[in-house]
């Protein structure tokens, strides 16, 4: 069953780089109109232009999710582009953090990571899910992580933000599911984005222990998002789908 998203509008946060670009391309290839977002306008416009060149429709909206006024503006712009409630929201943007001992994490880093990875997701969903619920239809996919499932030394802050995303996914499934809005998460393991490839030495032991013995590609993560966003997942609510080469199973 292939995913057909023609006539639907999707906002993908953090679609100027990494996994978000693959998600935006995947949703656009399935026919969705895309709202591409992030802070970097040059990269964002390029992603939107590439989607348009391959026959899709996309607009870039610049937003810094650390700034709640930007979050509100993004929600309003996305609904303007959709001409009403959004059909699909992918909460993908996050601040990745270098492994750091807890006692050495600066207070500003704690505030910023919580603001971008949790507060913005909370606010954006609180703005966009109720109109979906009023209409009786919508799909939200959050990007969690295997880091939210397991303890890992040096990763306390990042892991906390991703565990929060898993928890929010379940709470929102309970809150919005009865109104026809499905909320699910994808939990990737190490994925071959530019930034993560730069951490190859740190990740090598983890990857060597995976049943698949290899990291995921952004396209493999995007395929899981596409599935959860589409009608093939019509009775899936509150799931956390691991795309991690089998790490969560062992
Ligand atoms: N890559 C992995 O191995 C991996 C593994 C598990 C989970 N994940 C999760 O997958 C998602 C995507 O990760 P990724 O590896 O693709 O990350 P990435 O390559 O660092 O890309 C992050 C995206 O988020 C945006 N972003 C960051 N801070 C932002 C802010 N303050 N305001 C608005 N946008 C912001 C960036 O855009 P701008 O720079 O333009 O703002 C960029 O588009 C994240 O939720 C991450 O936790 C990734």
PDB file of C-alpha atoms and ligand atoms in Angstrom:
ATOM      1  CA  UNK A   1       0.000   0.000   0.000  1.00  0.00           C
ATOM      2  CA  UNK A   2       1.721   3.203  -1.104  1.00  0.00           C
ATOM      3  CA  UNK A   3       1.153   6.414   0.821  1.00  0.00           C
ATOM      4  CA  UNK A   4      -0.975   8.978  -0.992  1.00  0.00           C
ATOM      5  CA  UNK A   5      -0.870  12.411   0.630  1.00  0.00           C
ATOM      6  CA  UNK A   6      -2.278  14.441  -2.264  1.00  0.00           C
ATOM      7  CA  UNK A   7      -4.389  17.359  -1.019  1.00  0.00           C
ATOM      8  CA  UNK A   8      -2.702  17.404   2.392  1.00  0.00           C
ATOM      9  CA  UNK A   9      -0.375  20.000   3.877  1.00  0.00           C
ATOM     10  CA  UNK A  10       2.502  19.047   6.161  1.00  0.00           C
ATOM     11  CA  UNK A  11       4.778  21.125   8.367  1.00  0.00           C
ATOM     12  CA  UNK A  12       8.178  19.562   9.062  1.00  0.00           C
ATOM     13  CA  UNK A  13      10.209  21.469  11.635  1.00  0.00           C
ATOM     14  CA  UNK A  14      13.968  21.302  11.182  1.00  0.00           C
ATOM     15  CA  UNK A  15      13.689  20.467   7.480  1.00  0.00           C
ATOM     16  CA  UNK A  16      16.652  22.614   6.449  1.00  0.00           C
ATOM     17  CA  UNK A  17      19.162  19.859   7.293  1.00  0.00           C
ATOM     18  CA  UNK A  18      19.652  16.212   8.222  1.00  0.00           C
ATOM     19  CA  UNK A  19      16.728  13.815   8.665  1.00  0.00           C
ATOM     20  CA  UNK A  20      14.149  16.606   8.244  1.00  0.00           C
ATOM     21  CA  UNK A  21      15.185  17.140   4.613  1.00  0.00           C
ATOM     22  CA  UNK A  22      14.566  13.453   3.849  1.00  0.00           C
ATOM     23  CA  UNK A  23      11.188  13.621   5.647  1.00  0.00           C
ATOM     24  CA  UNK A  24      10.140  16.735   3.705  1.00  0.00           C
ATOM     25  CA  UNK A  25      11.185  15.134   0.404  1.00  0.00           C
ATOM     26  CA  UNK A  26       9.410  11.870   1.263  1.00  0.00           C
ATOM     27  CA  UNK A  27       6.140  13.584   2.194  1.00  0.00           C
ATOM     28  CA  UNK A  28       6.333  15.797  -0.915  1.00  0.00           C
ATOM     29  CA  UNK A  29       6.987  12.767  -3.142  1.00  0.00           C
ATOM     30  CA  UNK A  30       3.773  11.258  -1.701  1.00  0.00           C
ATOM     31  CA  UNK A  31       1.907  14.376  -2.849  1.00  0.00           C
ATOM     32  CA  UNK A  32       1.776  16.559   0.286  1.00  0.00           C
ATOM     33  CA  UNK A  33       2.283  20.311   0.112  1.00  0.00           C
ATOM     34  CA  UNK A  34       5.222  21.105   2.364  1.00  0.00           C
ATOM     35  CA  UNK A  35       5.978  23.832   4.860  1.00  0.00           C
ATOM     36  CA  UNK A  36       9.755  23.641   5.275  1.00  0.00           C
ATOM     37  CA  UNK A  37      11.130  25.310   8.402  1.00  0.00           C
ATOM     38  CA  UNK A  38      14.305  26.045  10.341  1.00  0.00           C
ATOM     39  CA  UNK A  39      16.568  29.002  11.103  1.00  0.00           C
ATOM     40  CA  UNK A  40      18.802  28.846   8.040  1.00  0.00           C
ATOM     41  CA  UNK A  41      16.913  30.590   5.224  1.00  0.00           C
ATOM     42  CA  UNK A  42      19.483  29.757   2.562  1.00  0.00           C
ATOM     43  CA  UNK A  43      19.276  26.008   3.183  1.00  0.00           C
ATOM     44  CA  UNK A  44      15.496  26.149   3.712  1.00  0.00           C
ATOM     45  CA  UNK A  45      14.847  27.950   0.407  1.00  0.00           C
ATOM     46  CA  UNK A  46      17.084  25.391  -1.312  1.00  0.00           C
ATOM     47  CA  UNK A  47      15.091  22.452   0.110  1.00  0.00           C
ATOM     48  CA  UNK A  48      11.793  24.090  -0.928  1.00  0.00           C
ATOM     49  CA  UNK A  49      13.158  24.845  -4.432  1.00  0.00           C
ATOM     50  CA  UNK A  50      14.378  21.242  -4.888  1.00  0.00           C
ATOM     51  CA  UNK A  51      10.912  19.937  -3.946  1.00  0.00           C
ATOM     52  CA  UNK A  52       9.302  22.335  -6.438  1.00  0.00           C
ATOM     53  CA  UNK A  53      11.786  21.264  -9.155  1.00  0.00           C
ATOM     54  CA  UNK A  54      10.736  17.657  -8.703  1.00  0.00           C
ATOM     55  CA  UNK A  55       7.089  18.582  -9.220  1.00  0.00           C
ATOM     56  CA  UNK A  56       6.040  19.126  -5.589  1.00  0.00           C
ATOM     57  CA  UNK A  57       4.877  22.205  -3.692  1.00  0.00           C
ATOM     58  CA  UNK A  58       6.819  23.716  -0.797  1.00  0.00           C
ATOM     59  CA  UNK A  59       7.233  27.010   1.019  1.00  0.00           C
ATOM     60  CA  UNK A  60       9.975  27.895   3.494  1.00  0.00           C
ATOM     61  CA  UNK A  61       9.040  29.655   6.747  1.00  0.00           C
ATOM     62  CA  UNK A  62      11.965  30.789   8.874  1.00  0.00           C
ATOM     63  CA  UNK A  63      11.578  30.230  12.628  1.00  0.00           C
ATOM     64  CA  UNK A  64      13.883  29.904  15.620  1.00  0.00           C
ATOM     65  CA  UNK A  65      12.103  27.468  17.916  1.00  0.00           C
ATOM     66  CA  UNK A  66      14.002  28.792  20.936  1.00  0.00           C
ATOM     67  CA  UNK A  67      11.820  31.906  20.540  1.00  0.00           C
ATOM     68  CA  UNK A  68       8.175  31.310  21.493  1.00  0.00           C
ATOM     69  CA  UNK A  69       7.022  34.285  19.383  1.00  0.00           C
ATOM     70  CA  UNK A  70       8.578  32.533  16.362  1.00  0.00           C
ATOM     71  CA  UNK A  71       6.782  29.302  17.291  1.00  0.00           C
ATOM     72  CA  UNK A  72       3.447  31.152  17.286  1.00  0.00           C
ATOM     73  CA  UNK A  73       4.262  32.866  13.979  1.00  0.00           C
ATOM     74  CA  UNK A  74       5.248  29.526  12.414  1.00  0.00           C
ATOM     75  CA  UNK A  75       1.958  27.943  13.503  1.00  0.00           C
ATOM     76  CA  UNK A  76      -0.030  30.838  12.010  1.00  0.00           C
ATOM     77  CA  UNK A  77       1.966  30.835   8.742  1.00  0.00           C
ATOM     78  CA  UNK A  78       1.648  27.069   8.334  1.00  0.00           C
ATOM     79  CA  UNK A  79      -2.139  27.254   8.744  1.00  0.00           C
ATOM     80  CA  UNK A  80      -2.292  30.184   6.316  1.00  0.00           C
ATOM     81  CA  UNK A  81      -0.413  28.081   3.730  1.00  0.00           C
ATOM     82  CA  UNK A  82      -2.692  25.093   4.438  1.00  0.00           C
ATOM     83  CA  UNK A  83      -5.776  27.308   4.163  1.00  0.00           C
ATOM     84  CA  UNK A  84      -7.045  25.915   7.498  1.00  0.00           C
ATOM     85  CA  UNK A  85      -5.953  23.246   9.965  1.00  0.00           C
ATOM     86  CA  UNK A  86      -2.779  21.386   9.024  1.00  0.00           C
ATOM     87  CA  UNK A  87      -3.075  17.759   7.964  1.00  0.00           C
ATOM     88  CA  UNK A  88       0.368  16.618   9.144  1.00  0.00           C
ATOM     89  CA  UNK A  89       2.773  18.012  11.732  1.00  0.00           C
ATOM     90  CA  UNK A  90       6.235  16.481  12.044  1.00  0.00           C
ATOM     91  CA  UNK A  91       8.023  17.691  15.172  1.00  0.00           C
ATOM     92  CA  UNK A  92      11.528  16.897  13.951  1.00  0.00           C
ATOM     93  CA  UNK A  93      13.738  19.871  14.878  1.00  0.00           C
ATOM     94  CA  UNK A  94      16.019  19.379  17.849  1.00  0.00           C
ATOM     95  CA  UNK A  95      19.258  20.607  19.245  1.00  0.00           C
ATOM     96  CA  UNK A  96      21.782  17.754  19.167  1.00  0.00           C
ATOM     97  CA  UNK A  97      24.311  17.912  21.989  1.00  0.00           C
ATOM     98  CA  UNK A  98      27.885  16.733  22.206  1.00  0.00           C
ATOM     99  CA  UNK A  99      28.425  14.125  24.946  1.00  0.00           C
ATOM    100  CA  UNK A 100      29.239  16.087  28.125  1.00  0.00           C
ATOM    101  CA  UNK A 101      29.465  15.072  31.804  1.00  0.00           C
ATOM    102  CA  UNK A 102      26.407  16.357  33.686  1.00  0.00           C
ATOM    103  CA  UNK A 103      28.428  18.613  36.007  1.00  0.00           C
ATOM    104  CA  UNK A 104      29.951  20.374  32.995  1.00  0.00           C
ATOM    105  CA  UNK A 105      26.702  21.222  31.188  1.00  0.00           C
ATOM    106  CA  UNK A 106      26.174  24.988  31.294  1.00  0.00           C
ATOM    107  CA  UNK A 107      22.885  26.277  32.678  1.00  0.00           C
ATOM    108  CA  UNK A 108      22.192  28.172  29.418  1.00  0.00           C
ATOM    109  CA  UNK A 109      22.607  24.890  27.505  1.00  0.00           C
ATOM    110  CA  UNK A 110      20.020  23.210  29.757  1.00  0.00           C
ATOM    111  CA  UNK A 111      17.562  26.067  29.174  1.00  0.00           C
ATOM    112  CA  UNK A 112      18.139  26.158  25.433  1.00  0.00           C
ATOM    113  CA  UNK A 113      17.890  22.380  24.933  1.00  0.00           C
ATOM    114  CA  UNK A 114      14.656  22.244  26.935  1.00  0.00           C
ATOM    115  CA  UNK A 115      13.302  25.261  25.021  1.00  0.00           C
ATOM    116  CA  UNK A 116      14.029  23.887  21.527  1.00  0.00           C
ATOM    117  CA  UNK A 117      13.556  20.146  22.092  1.00  0.00           C
ATOM    118  CA  UNK A 118      10.580  20.222  24.465  1.00  0.00           C
ATOM    119  CA  UNK A 119       8.932  23.654  25.003  1.00  0.00           C
ATOM    120  CA  UNK A 120       8.684  24.448  21.282  1.00  0.00           C
ATOM    121  CA  UNK A 121       7.237  21.003  20.486  1.00  0.00           C
ATOM    122  CA  UNK A 122       4.730  21.456  23.325  1.00  0.00           C
ATOM    123  CA  UNK A 123       3.687  24.954  22.207  1.00  0.00           C
ATOM    124  CA  UNK A 124       3.528  24.129  18.488  1.00  0.00           C
ATOM    125  CA  UNK A 125       1.413  21.039  19.088  1.00  0.00           C
ATOM    126  CA  UNK A 126      -0.831  23.008  21.452  1.00  0.00           C
ATOM    127  CA  UNK A 127      -1.398  25.528  18.654  1.00  0.00           C
ATOM    128  CA  UNK A 128      -1.844  23.105  15.747  1.00  0.00           C
ATOM    129  CA  UNK A 129      -3.491  19.987  17.221  1.00  0.00           C
ATOM    130  CA  UNK A 130      -6.744  21.612  18.495  1.00  0.00           C
ATOM    131  CA  UNK A 131      -7.762  22.895  15.016  1.00  0.00           C
ATOM    132  CA  UNK A 132      -7.014  19.400  13.632  1.00  0.00           C
ATOM    133  CA  UNK A 133      -9.155  17.930  16.427  1.00  0.00           C
ATOM    134  CA  UNK A 134     -12.004  20.385  15.733  1.00  0.00           C
ATOM    135  CA  UNK A 135     -11.963  19.237  12.103  1.00  0.00           C
ATOM    136  CA  UNK A 136     -11.761  15.587  13.256  1.00  0.00           C
ATOM    137  CA  UNK A 137      -8.602  14.568  11.356  1.00  0.00           C
ATOM    138  CA  UNK A 138      -4.830  14.934  11.507  1.00  0.00           C
ATOM    139  CA  UNK A 139      -1.528  13.150  12.032  1.00  0.00           C
ATOM    140  CA  UNK A 140       1.360  14.218  14.233  1.00  0.00           C
ATOM    141  CA  UNK A 141       4.711  12.449  14.168  1.00  0.00           C
ATOM    142  CA  UNK A 142       7.352  13.327  16.752  1.00  0.00           C
ATOM    143  CA  UNK A 143      11.043  12.488  16.441  1.00  0.00           C
ATOM    144  CA  UNK A 144      12.217  10.747  19.580  1.00  0.00           C
ATOM    145  CA  UNK A 145      15.409   8.718  19.853  1.00  0.00           C
ATOM    146  CA  UNK A 146      16.934   5.556  21.238  1.00  0.00           C
ATOM    147  CA  UNK A 147      18.610   8.070  23.577  1.00  0.00           C
ATOM    148  CA  UNK A 148      15.172   8.524  25.158  1.00  0.00           C
ATOM    149  CA  UNK A 149      14.920   4.791  25.832  1.00  0.00           C
ATOM    150  CA  UNK A 150      18.317   3.976  27.372  1.00  0.00           C
ATOM    151  CA  UNK A 151      20.738   5.539  29.775  1.00  0.00           C
ATOM    152  CA  UNK A 152      24.027   6.641  28.264  1.00  0.00           C
ATOM    153  CA  UNK A 153      26.873   8.337  30.106  1.00  0.00           C
ATOM    154  CA  UNK A 154      27.393  11.928  28.951  1.00  0.00           C
ATOM    155  CA  UNK A 155      23.973  12.194  27.328  1.00  0.00           C
ATOM    156  CA  UNK A 156      21.738  13.055  30.316  1.00  0.00           C
ATOM    157  CA  UNK A 157      20.353  16.331  28.937  1.00  0.00           C
ATOM    158  CA  UNK A 158      19.705  15.231  25.349  1.00  0.00           C
ATOM    159  CA  UNK A 159      18.248  11.897  26.540  1.00  0.00           C
ATOM    160  CA  UNK A 160      15.909  13.721  28.911  1.00  0.00           C
ATOM    161  CA  UNK A 161      14.534  15.848  26.079  1.00  0.00           C
ATOM    162  CA  UNK A 162      13.965  12.765  23.896  1.00  0.00           C
ATOM    163  CA  UNK A 163      12.324  10.802  26.741  1.00  0.00           C
ATOM    164  CA  UNK A 164      10.018  13.813  27.149  1.00  0.00           C
ATOM    165  CA  UNK A 165       9.078  13.499  23.478  1.00  0.00           C
ATOM    166  CA  UNK A 166       8.136   9.835  23.978  1.00  0.00           C
ATOM    167  CA  UNK A 167       6.021  10.792  26.977  1.00  0.00           C
ATOM    168  CA  UNK A 168       4.324  13.660  25.124  1.00  0.00           C
ATOM    169  CA  UNK A 169       3.535  11.291  22.248  1.00  0.00           C
ATOM    170  CA  UNK A 170       1.599   9.006  24.590  1.00  0.00           C
ATOM    171  CA  UNK A 171      -0.132  11.865  26.423  1.00  0.00           C
ATOM    172  CA  UNK A 172      -1.217  13.474  23.151  1.00  0.00           C
ATOM    173  CA  UNK A 173      -2.415  10.145  21.763  1.00  0.00           C
ATOM    174  CA  UNK A 174      -4.712  10.003  24.796  1.00  0.00           C
ATOM    175  CA  UNK A 175      -5.738  13.671  24.486  1.00  0.00           C
ATOM    176  CA  UNK A 176      -6.245  14.070  20.726  1.00  0.00           C
ATOM    177  CA  UNK A 177      -6.870  10.478  19.534  1.00  0.00           C
ATOM    178  CA  UNK A 178     -10.592  10.529  20.429  1.00  0.00           C
ATOM    179  CA  UNK A 179     -10.962  13.548  18.098  1.00  0.00           C
ATOM    180  CA  UNK A 180      -9.381  11.762  15.118  1.00  0.00           C
ATOM    181  CA  UNK A 181      -5.841  13.112  15.485  1.00  0.00           C
ATOM    182  CA  UNK A 182      -3.237  10.356  15.567  1.00  0.00           C
ATOM    183  CA  UNK A 183      -0.020  11.106  17.462  1.00  0.00           C
ATOM    184  CA  UNK A 184       2.966   8.786  17.104  1.00  0.00           C
ATOM    185  CA  UNK A 185       6.752   8.913  17.294  1.00  0.00           C
ATOM    186  CA  UNK A 186       9.720   7.567  15.396  1.00  0.00           C
ATOM    187  CA  UNK A 187      12.760   6.759  17.518  1.00  0.00           C
ATOM    188  CA  UNK A 188      15.859   6.633  15.336  1.00  0.00           C
ATOM    189  CA  UNK A 189      19.173   5.132  16.306  1.00  0.00           C
ATOM    190  CA  UNK A 190      22.395   6.581  14.881  1.00  0.00           C
ATOM    191  CA  UNK A 191      21.515   7.997  11.466  1.00  0.00           C
ATOM    192  CA  UNK A 192      23.936   9.035   8.759  1.00  0.00           C
ATOM    193  CA  UNK A 193      23.469  12.795   8.788  1.00  0.00           C
ATOM    194  CA  UNK A 194      26.486  15.060   8.342  1.00  0.00           C
ATOM    195  CA  UNK A 195      26.594  15.965  12.060  1.00  0.00           C
ATOM    196  CA  UNK A 196      26.315  12.396  13.277  1.00  0.00           C
ATOM    197  CA  UNK A 197      28.952  11.170  10.829  1.00  0.00           C
ATOM    198  CA  UNK A 198      31.333  13.656  12.441  1.00  0.00           C
ATOM    199  CA  UNK A 199      30.835  11.687  15.707  1.00  0.00           C
ATOM    200  CA  UNK A 200      31.793   8.380  14.047  1.00  0.00           C
ATOM    201  CA  UNK A 201      34.424   7.417  16.645  1.00  0.00           C
ATOM    202  CA  UNK A 202      32.032   7.984  19.581  1.00  0.00           C
ATOM    203  CA  UNK A 203      29.276   5.964  17.875  1.00  0.00           C
ATOM    204  CA  UNK A 204      31.400   3.090  16.506  1.00  0.00           C
ATOM    205  CA  UNK A 205      30.953   0.776  19.551  1.00  0.00           C
ATOM    206  CA  UNK A 206      27.167   1.376  19.579  1.00  0.00           C
ATOM    207  CA  UNK A 207      26.884   0.645  15.856  1.00  0.00           C
ATOM    208  CA  UNK A 208      29.038  -2.490  16.163  1.00  0.00           C
ATOM    209  CA  UNK A 209      26.545  -3.845  18.734  1.00  0.00           C
ATOM    210  CA  UNK A 210      23.420  -3.305  16.599  1.00  0.00           C
ATOM    211  CA  UNK A 211      21.722  -6.388  15.137  1.00  0.00           C
ATOM    212  CA  UNK A 212      21.954  -4.646  11.739  1.00  0.00           C
ATOM    213  CA  UNK A 213      25.625  -3.655  12.380  1.00  0.00           C
ATOM    214  CA  UNK A 214      25.002  -0.339  10.601  1.00  0.00           C
ATOM    215  CA  UNK A 215      23.427   3.078  11.188  1.00  0.00           C
ATOM    216  CA  UNK A 216      20.114   4.101   9.599  1.00  0.00           C
ATOM    217  CA  UNK A 217      19.949   6.404   6.598  1.00  0.00           C
ATOM    218  CA  UNK A 218      17.792   9.568   6.781  1.00  0.00           C
ATOM    219  CA  UNK A 219      15.593   7.995   4.089  1.00  0.00           C
ATOM    220  CA  UNK A 220      14.937   4.935   6.287  1.00  0.00           C
ATOM    221  CA  UNK A 221      13.819   7.221   9.133  1.00  0.00           C
ATOM    222  CA  UNK A 222      11.707   9.260   6.695  1.00  0.00           C
ATOM    223  CA  UNK A 223       9.984   6.068   5.461  1.00  0.00           C
ATOM    224  CA  UNK A 224       8.774   5.369   9.022  1.00  0.00           C
ATOM    225  CA  UNK A 225       7.495   8.952   9.380  1.00  0.00           C
ATOM    226  CA  UNK A 226       5.698   8.680   6.036  1.00  0.00           C
ATOM    227  CA  UNK A 227       4.024   5.442   7.146  1.00  0.00           C
ATOM    228  CA  UNK A 228       2.815   6.945  10.451  1.00  0.00           C
ATOM    229  CA  UNK A 229       1.628  10.139   8.717  1.00  0.00           C
ATOM    230  CA  UNK A 230      -0.400   8.253   6.112  1.00  0.00           C
ATOM    231  CA  UNK A 231      -3.655   6.307   6.046  1.00  0.00           C
ATOM    232  CA  UNK A 232      -1.868   2.930   6.255  1.00  0.00           C
ATOM    233  CA  UNK A 233      -1.395   3.769   9.952  1.00  0.00           C
ATOM    234  CA  UNK A 234      -5.064   4.717  10.400  1.00  0.00           C
ATOM    235  CA  UNK A 235      -5.540   2.927  13.744  1.00  0.00           C
ATOM    236  CA  UNK A 236      -2.025   3.462  15.136  1.00  0.00           C
ATOM    237  CA  UNK A 237      -1.985   5.866  18.087  1.00  0.00           C
ATOM    238  CA  UNK A 238       0.770   6.551  20.616  1.00  0.00           C
ATOM    239  CA  UNK A 239       3.305   4.178  19.027  1.00  0.00           C
ATOM    240  CA  UNK A 240       7.044   4.711  19.260  1.00  0.00           C
ATOM    241  CA  UNK A 241       8.468   3.106  16.141  1.00  0.00           C
ATOM    242  CA  UNK A 242      12.176   2.360  16.434  1.00  0.00           C
ATOM    243  CA  UNK A 243      14.347   2.751  13.330  1.00  0.00           C
ATOM    244  CA  UNK A 244      17.567   1.749  15.007  1.00  0.00           C
ATOM    245  CA  UNK A 245      18.936  -1.414  13.440  1.00  0.00           C
ATOM    246  CA  UNK A 246      17.372  -3.412  16.277  1.00  0.00           C
ATOM    247  CA  UNK A 247      18.943  -1.638  19.287  1.00  0.00           C
ATOM    248  CA  UNK A 248      15.669  -1.292  21.218  1.00  0.00           C
ATOM    249  CA  UNK A 249      15.135  -5.056  21.003  1.00  0.00           C
ATOM    250  CA  UNK A 250      18.348  -6.139  22.702  1.00  0.00           C
TER     251      UNK A 250
HETATM  252  N1  LIG B   1      20.830  11.871  13.468  1.00  0.00           N
HETATM  253  C1  LIG B   1      20.665  10.935  14.404  1.00  0.00           C
HETATM  254  O1  LIG B   1      21.503   9.997  14.537  1.00  0.00           O
HETATM  255  C2  LIG B   1      19.446  10.944  15.282  1.00  0.00           C
HETATM  256  C3  LIG B   1      19.256   9.843  16.141  1.00  0.00           C
HETATM  257  C4  LIG B   1      18.135   9.827  16.952  1.00  0.00           C
HETATM  258  C5  LIG B   1      17.221  10.859  16.901  1.00  0.00           C
HETATM  259  N2  LIG B   1      17.429  11.909  16.060  1.00  0.00           N
HETATM  260  C6  LIG B   1      16.412  12.974  16.069  1.00  0.00           C
HETATM  261  O2  LIG B   1      16.032  13.238  14.717  1.00  0.00           O
HETATM  262  C7  LIG B   1      15.704  14.627  14.592  1.00  0.00           C
HETATM  263  C8  LIG B   1      16.527  15.246  13.474  1.00  0.00           C
HETATM  264  O3  LIG B   1      17.902  15.119  13.821  1.00  0.00           O
HETATM  265  P1  LIG B   1      19.072  15.378  12.769  1.00  0.00           P
HETATM  266  O4  LIG B   1      20.147  14.424  13.097  1.00  0.00           O
HETATM  267  O5  LIG B   1      18.525  15.458  11.396  1.00  0.00           O
HETATM  268  O6  LIG B   1      19.554  16.834  13.255  1.00  0.00           O
HETATM  269  P2  LIG B   1      20.365  17.963  12.454  1.00  0.00           P
HETATM  270  O7  LIG B   1      21.071  17.377  11.272  1.00  0.00           O
HETATM  271  O8  LIG B   1      21.161  18.679  13.476  1.00  0.00           O
HETATM  272  O9  LIG B   1      19.208  18.912  11.942  1.00  0.00           O
HETATM  273  C9  LIG B   1      18.457  19.584  12.924  1.00  0.00           C
HETATM  274  C10 LIG B   1      17.383  20.408  12.252  1.00  0.00           C
HETATM  275  O10 LIG B   1      16.713  21.114  13.295  1.00  0.00           O
HETATM  276  C11 LIG B   1      16.775  22.499  13.033  1.00  0.00           C
HETATM  277  N3  LIG B   1      16.921  23.262  14.267  1.00  0.00           N
HETATM  278  C12 LIG B   1      17.863  23.121  15.232  1.00  0.00           C
HETATM  279  N4  LIG B   1      17.724  24.077  16.180  1.00  0.00           N
HETATM  280  C13 LIG B   1      16.655  24.829  15.783  1.00  0.00           C
HETATM  281  C14 LIG B   1      16.020  25.978  16.322  1.00  0.00           C
HETATM  282  N5  LIG B   1      16.445  26.582  17.431  1.00  0.00           N
HETATM  283  N6  LIG B   1      14.960  26.491  15.655  1.00  0.00           N
HETATM  284  C15 LIG B   1      14.532  25.933  14.509  1.00  0.00           C
HETATM  285  N7  LIG B   1      15.092  24.865  13.955  1.00  0.00           N
HETATM  286  C16 LIG B   1      16.143  24.314  14.580  1.00  0.00           C
HETATM  287  C17 LIG B   1      17.975  22.702  12.102  1.00  0.00           C
HETATM  288  O11 LIG B   1      17.731  23.800  11.247  1.00  0.00           O
HETATM  289  P3  LIG B   1      18.508  25.219  11.288  1.00  0.00           P
HETATM  290  O12 LIG B   1      19.934  24.925  11.550  1.00  0.00           O
HETATM  291  O13 LIG B   1      18.202  25.789   9.945  1.00  0.00           O
HETATM  292  O14 LIG B   1      17.822  25.954  12.396  1.00  0.00           O
HETATM  293  C18 LIG B   1      17.952  21.415  11.290  1.00  0.00           C
HETATM  294  O15 LIG B   1      17.089  21.546  10.182  1.00  0.00           O
HETATM  295  C19 LIG B   1      15.963  15.258  15.963  1.00  0.00           C
HETATM  296  O16 LIG B   1      14.735  15.314  16.669  1.00  0.00           O
HETATM  297  C20 LIG B   1      16.912  14.290  16.641  1.00  0.00           C
HETATM  298  O17 LIG B   1      16.804  14.336  18.038  1.00  0.00           O
HETATM  299  C21 LIG B   1      18.534  11.983  15.264  1.00  0.00           C
END
